[in-house]
């Protein structure tokens, strides 16, 4: 293909992912998928190599790219199949993120896969929002090893019925799963149409050329950094089970347009749920390097070829079963980005920004009371780290998450909650020639009894600055004005006020 044809080919694949996302959003029942857009869609080749993805959730997409090859090889595929999974140690991230995979056939030959992953606010855990302060995987909800939800076009109604029956609102859960089915069907149809227009041979040639192009751009971006070995250490606040100040470290080796990322020396896996499957760690590493690549770099397997990853088995960033992982996907992945960017900032502080808020500020709450069943889950924005020429935005989602907030109108209509305050947190951004962005303040009043869980980070140490910039302010969690731990389960009564103050971003440059 000439450059114009290759660009059009890449855009067509991207459009498939965008359409899948639109179908999923419009068909979903839950606010988490429909309003917050907590889902991701992608196209893979016949062997499970990434071909295209929409601009959805980095932690979803990078982990799928890392795990798909093994998932594809494990199954026997026929037209009309869809495989479902959420097992973090067999290709998933954490249990609320449920993945649905569908093959695409043309002329009897398997040519591609379409995949979507959506965060279900209830996957059957005892704690509302299925984000508990847990000690083992089984406490976090239903574990779905890869299995066929649809076999040769026939939906397994009995199994789906048992799955949704374990949730608080089975009707909503079923609607969300079927929305994922609809998204894959739309994507498979569009890919089949593209293959039909181009022909199988031209389609496969296009994929090969797209990957080669992505690799060239990735190697050029890495080669623009000074070669060498760059090390960085950062810390997690705690694991919610009594272990505090948990050390993570990285050594990034840059040479010949390639990067080797080694997490040796990081803490062993812990009792709490901040452990990471290796796929989640890989997603954070891929994301950090993707930010260095030119905007036109296709989101494909070729762009990931120059990046190698090492993490000792059994460490926090390559945890083994039955480790609890609910917060590893959201909180530890954010710290892995900080680690990699912290190392790269030593190579080129003009290109690398200060640390952003470094947490997703996870809030889950709800009730299983008869006649008053509800589940609410949200991640909250904060301060973005400043860079030499940009960044420092306030009140935004950063790095590994890319969701919206739940609109106040939706939140107060669907749940027994009142929003008392929602705004920026003045003075929380780090000082610098370019100051860091400010965090948020979100204060909710309970109108009915509820159980709640907070899984948050950067409550002890603020996000670091670069090139002499100051750190952002750590976040705070408060109940009726009294401080709360970073990770805590709560029983709330009507009139209680839960206030979350999210961290500010680090500053860049001396003032």
XYZ file of C-alpha atoms in Angstrom, residues 22 495 499:
3
model
C -21.111 3.647 20.118
C -27.185 12.488 56.549
C -15.874 14.082 51.010
